[in-house]
CSV table of C-alpha atoms in Angstrom, one decimal:
chain,number,residue,atom,x,y,z
A,23,SER,CA,13.7,13.9,-10.1
A,24,ILE,CA,13.1,12.5,-6.5
A,25,LEU,CA,9.5,13.9,-6.8
A,26,MET,CA,6.8,12.5,-8.9
A,27,GLN,CA,5.1,14.5,-11.6
A,28,ARG,CA,1.6,15.7,-10.7
A,29,LYS,CA,-0.2,14.1,-13.7
A,30,LEU,CA,1.6,10.8,-12.9
A,31,PHE,CA,0.5,10.8,-9.3
A,32,LEU,CA,-3.1,11.8,-10.1
A,33,TYR,CA,-3.4,9.2,-12.8
A,34,ASN,CA,-1.8,6.2,-11.0
A,35,PHE,CA,-3.1,6.9,-7.4
A,36,ARG,CA,-6.7,7.7,-8.3
A,37,ASN,CA,-8.7,5.2,-6.2
A,38,LEU,CA,-11.2,4.2,-8.8
A,39,ARG,CA,-13.2,1.0,-8.3
A,40,LYS,CA,-12.3,-0.1,-11.8
A,41,ALA,CA,-9.0,1.3,-12.9
A,42,LYS,CA,-8.7,0.1,-16.5
A,43,GLY,CA,-5.4,0.8,-18.2
A,44,ARG,CA,-3.4,1.4,-15.0
A,45,ARG,CA,-0.9,-1.5,-15.3
A,46,GLU,CA,2.0,-0.1,-13.3
A,47,THR,CA,2.3,0.0,-9.6
A,48,TYR,CA,3.9,3.0,-7.9
A,49,LEU,CA,5.3,2.9,-4.4
A,50,CYS,CA,6.1,6.0,-2.4
A,51,TYR,CA,8.2,5.3,0.7
A,52,VAL,CA,9.5,6.8,3.9
A,53,VAL,CA,12.2,5.0,6.0
A,54,LYS,CA,12.7,6.0,9.6
A,55,ARG,CA,15.0,4.8,12.4
A,56,ARG,CA,13.4,4.8,15.8
A,57,ASP,CA,15.7,5.8,18.7
A,58,SER,CA,13.7,5.5,22.0
A,59,ALA,CA,11.0,8.2,21.8
A,60,THR,CA,12.2,9.9,18.7
A,61,SER,CA,12.5,8.9,15.1
A,62,CYS,CA,15.0,10.0,12.4
A,63,SER,CA,14.1,10.0,8.7
A,64,LEU,CA,16.7,8.1,6.7
A,65,ASP,CA,15.2,8.1,3.2
A,66,PHE,CA,12.1,8.8,1.1
A,67,GLY,CA,11.2,8.7,-2.6
A,68,TYR,CA,9.2,6.6,-5.0
A,69,LEU,CA,9.7,3.6,-7.3
A,70,ARG,CA,7.7,1.9,-10.0
A,71,ASN,CA,7.6,-1.5,-11.6
A,72,GLN,CA,10.6,-2.3,-13.8
A,73,MET,CA,10.6,-4.8,-16.7
A,74,GLY,CA,9.9,-8.2,-15.1
A,75,CYS,CA,10.1,-7.0,-11.5
A,76,HIS,CA,7.3,-5.8,-9.3
A,77,VAL,CA,8.0,-2.6,-7.3
A,78,GLU,CA,7.6,-4.3,-3.9
A,79,VAL,CA,10.5,-6.7,-4.7
A,80,LEU,CA,12.6,-3.8,-6.0
A,81,PHE,CA,12.1,-2.0,-2.7
A,82,LEU,CA,12.9,-5.1,-0.7
A,83,ARG,CA,16.2,-5.5,-2.6
A,84,TYR,CA,16.9,-1.9,-2.1
A,85,ILE,CA,16.4,-2.0,1.7
A,86,ALA,CA,18.2,-5.3,2.1
A,87,ALA,CA,21.3,-3.7,0.6
A,88,TRP,CA,21.3,-1.3,3.5
A,89,ASP,CA,22.6,-3.9,6.0
A,90,LEU,CA,20.3,-2.7,8.7
A,91,ASP,CA,21.6,-2.7,12.3
A,92,PRO,CA,19.7,-5.5,14.1
A,93,GLY,CA,20.0,-3.6,17.4
A,94,ARG,CA,17.9,-0.7,16.1
A,95,CYS,CA,14.3,-0.4,15.2
A,96,TYR,CA,13.1,0.8,11.8
A,97,ARG,CA,9.7,1.8,10.4
A,98,ILE,CA,8.9,1.8,6.7
A,99,THR,CA,5.8,3.4,5.4
A,100,TRP,CA,4.6,2.7,1.8
A,101,PHE,CA,1.9,4.3,-0.2
A,102,THR,CA,1.1,2.2,-3.2
A,103,SER,CA,-1.2,2.6,-6.2
A,104,TRP,CA,-2.1,-1.1,-6.0
A,105,SER,CA,-2.1,-3.6,-3.2
A,106,PRO,CA,0.5,-6.4,-3.6
A,107,CYS,CA,-0.1,-9.4,-5.7
A,108,TYR,CA,0.0,-12.8,-4.0
A,109,ASP,CA,3.6,-13.5,-4.8
A,110,CYS,CA,4.8,-10.1,-3.6
A,111,ALA,CA,2.7,-10.5,-0.4
A,112,GLN,CA,4.6,-13.7,0.2
A,113,HIS,CA,8.0,-12.0,-0.4
A,114,ILE,CA,7.1,-9.1,1.9
A,115,ALA,CA,5.9,-11.5,4.7
A,116,SER,CA,9.1,-13.5,4.4
A,117,PHE,CA,11.2,-10.3,4.6
A,118,LEU,CA,9.3,-9.2,7.7
A,119,ARG,CA,10.1,-12.5,9.4
A,120,SER,CA,13.8,-12.0,8.6
A,121,TYR,CA,13.8,-8.5,10.1
A,122,PRO,CA,11.9,-8.5,13.4
A,123,ASN,CA,13.3,-5.0,14.2
A,124,LEU,CA,11.4,-3.5,11.2
A,125,THR,CA,7.8,-2.5,11.0
A,126,LEU,CA,6.0,-1.9,7.8
A,127,ARG,CA,2.9,0.1,7.2
A,128,ILE,CA,1.2,-0.1,3.7
A,129,PHE,CA,-1.4,2.3,2.6
A,130,MET,CA,-3.0,1.3,-0.8
A,131,ALA,CA,-5.0,3.4,-3.2
A,132,ARG,CA,-6.7,0.3,-4.8
A,133,LEU,CA,-7.0,-3.4,-4.2
A,134,TYR,CA,-5.4,-5.7,-6.9
A,135,PHE,CA,-7.0,-9.0,-7.8
A,136,CYS,CA,-5.6,-11.2,-10.5
A,137,GLU,CA,-8.5,-12.6,-12.4
A,138,ASP,CA,-7.0,-16.0,-13.1
A,139,ARG,CA,-5.9,-16.9,-9.6
A,140,LYS,CA,-8.0,-15.0,-7.1
A,141,ALA,CA,-5.2,-15.7,-4.6
A,142,GLU,CA,-4.6,-12.0,-3.6
A,143,PRO,CA,-7.0,-12.0,-0.6
A,144,GLU,CA,-5.0,-14.9,0.9
A,145,GLY,CA,-1.8,-13.0,0.2
A,146,LEU,CA,-3.1,-10.0,2.1
A,147,ARG,CA,-4.2,-12.1,5.0
A,148,ARG,CA,-0.7,-13.7,5.2
A,149,LEU,CA,0.9,-10.3,5.0
A,150,HIS,CA,-1.3,-9.0,7.8
A,151,LYS,CA,-0.5,-12.1,9.9
A,152,ALA,CA,3.3,-11.4,9.3
A,153,GLY,CA,2.9,-8.1,11.1
A,154,ALA,CA,2.4,-5.6,8.2
A,155,GLN,CA,-0.1,-2.9,9.0
A,156,ILE,CA,-2.3,-2.6,5.9
A,157,ALA,CA,-4.9,0.0,5.1
A,158,ILE,CA,-6.7,1.8,2.3
A,159,MET,CA,-5.6,5.3,1.6
A,160,THR,CA,-7.9,8.1,2.7
A,161,PHE,CA,-8.0,11.8,1.8
A,162,LYS,CA,-5.4,12.4,4.5
A,163,ASP,CA,-3.0,9.9,3.0
A,164,PHE,CA,-3.4,11.3,-0.5
A,165,PHE,CA,-2.9,14.8,0.9
A,166,TYR,CA,0.3,13.6,2.7
A,167,CYS,CA,1.6,12.0,-0.5
A,168,TRP,CA,0.9,15.1,-2.6
A,169,ASN,CA,2.9,17.3,-0.1
A,170,THR,CA,5.7,14.8,0.3
A,171,PHE,CA,6.3,12.9,-2.9
A,172,VAL,CA,4.8,15.1,-5.7
A,173,GLU,CA,6.3,18.0,-7.6
A,174,ASN,CA,3.2,20.0,-6.8
A,175,ARG,CA,4.5,23.6,-7.3
A,176,GLU,CA,2.9,24.6,-4.1
A,177,GLN,CA,-0.6,23.8,-5.3
A,178,THR,CA,-3.0,22.5,-2.7
A,179,PHE,CA,-4.2,18.9,-3.1
A,180,LYS,CA,-7.8,18.8,-4.3
A,181,GLY,CA,-9.5,15.4,-4.1
A,182,TRP,CA,-11.3,14.0,-7.1
A,183,GLU,CA,-15.0,13.2,-7.2
A,184,GLY,CA,-15.7,9.9,-5.4
A,185,LEU,CA,-12.4,9.8,-3.5
A,186,HIS,CA,-14.0,9.5,0.0
A,187,GLU,CA,-16.8,7.1,-1.2
A,188,ASN,CA,-14.2,4.8,-2.9
A,189,SER,CA,-11.9,4.9,0.1
A,190,VAL,CA,-14.8,3.8,2.3
A,191,HIS,CA,-15.9,1.0,-0.1
A,192,LEU,CA,-12.3,-0.3,-0.5
A,193,ALA,CA,-11.7,-0.1,3.3
A,194,ARG,CA,-14.8,-2.3,3.9
A,195,LYS,CA,-13.7,-4.7,1.3
A,196,LEU,CA,-10.2,-5.0,2.9
A,197,ARG,CA,-11.7,-5.4,6.4
A,198,ARG,CA,-13.8,-8.3,5.1
A,199,ILE,CA,-10.7,-9.9,3.6
A,200,LEU,CA,-8.7,-9.6,6.8
A,201,LEU,CA,-11.5,-11.0,9.0
A,202,PRO,CA,-10.6,-14.4,10.4
A,203,LEU,CA,-12.2,-17.1,8.3
A,204,TYR,CA,-14.4,-18.3,11.2
A,205,GLU,CA,-15.9,-14.8,11.5
A,206,VAL,CA,-16.6,-14.8,7.7
A,207,ASP,CA,-18.4,-18.1,8.1
A,208,ASP,CA,-20.4,-16.7,11.1
A,209,LEU,CA,-21.4,-13.7,9.0
A,210,ARG,CA,-22.5,-15.9,6.1
A,211,ASP,CA,-24.6,-18.0,8.5
A,212,ALA,CA,-26.2,-14.9,9.9
A,213,PHE,CA,-27.0,-13.6,6.4
A,214,LYS,CA,-28.6,-16.9,5.5
A,215,ILE,CA,-30.7,-16.9,8.7
A,216,LEU,CA,-31.8,-13.3,7.8
A,217,GLY,CA,-32.6,-14.4,4.2
A,218,LEU,CA,-30.0,-12.0,2.8
């Protein structure tokens, strides 16, 4: 099916602060071509990790096979259950540099941090610097995904307890990650002066 099962979406996209047991990454996508003031949807669907290959790399392979017209502008929107790992962020940034006519927006349910490397914040900064627009999913984004990518049987999306609070918490965390390092140092100095 082109649409995701309800239970699969609700389990994998729940924006918990600690999401134990959720080892797979799901990626819902919309690809549009922009023609002057209008846009035309070309494709939508969802993917998940496959054995030995992260979902972001799978999508990049998929879209690279399209042989995109360099004279046209394209916009890709992703909704992912986890933010990209450091290696995937590097692949995505490199891909964006190869396709200057393509814009990418990534909305993430949760932030992924690998415990042994702690490199993911740097990967997100590089991805942002390469031109990707990255944000944490809000109720509006979950609602859109429910209506676009989920086999919902016409049921209205109902947010779970803590959805808004967790979105706000994760958005603040992402904002701190994306701050230029000199601003982070300025903030640390200010907190030291205040005794915090």
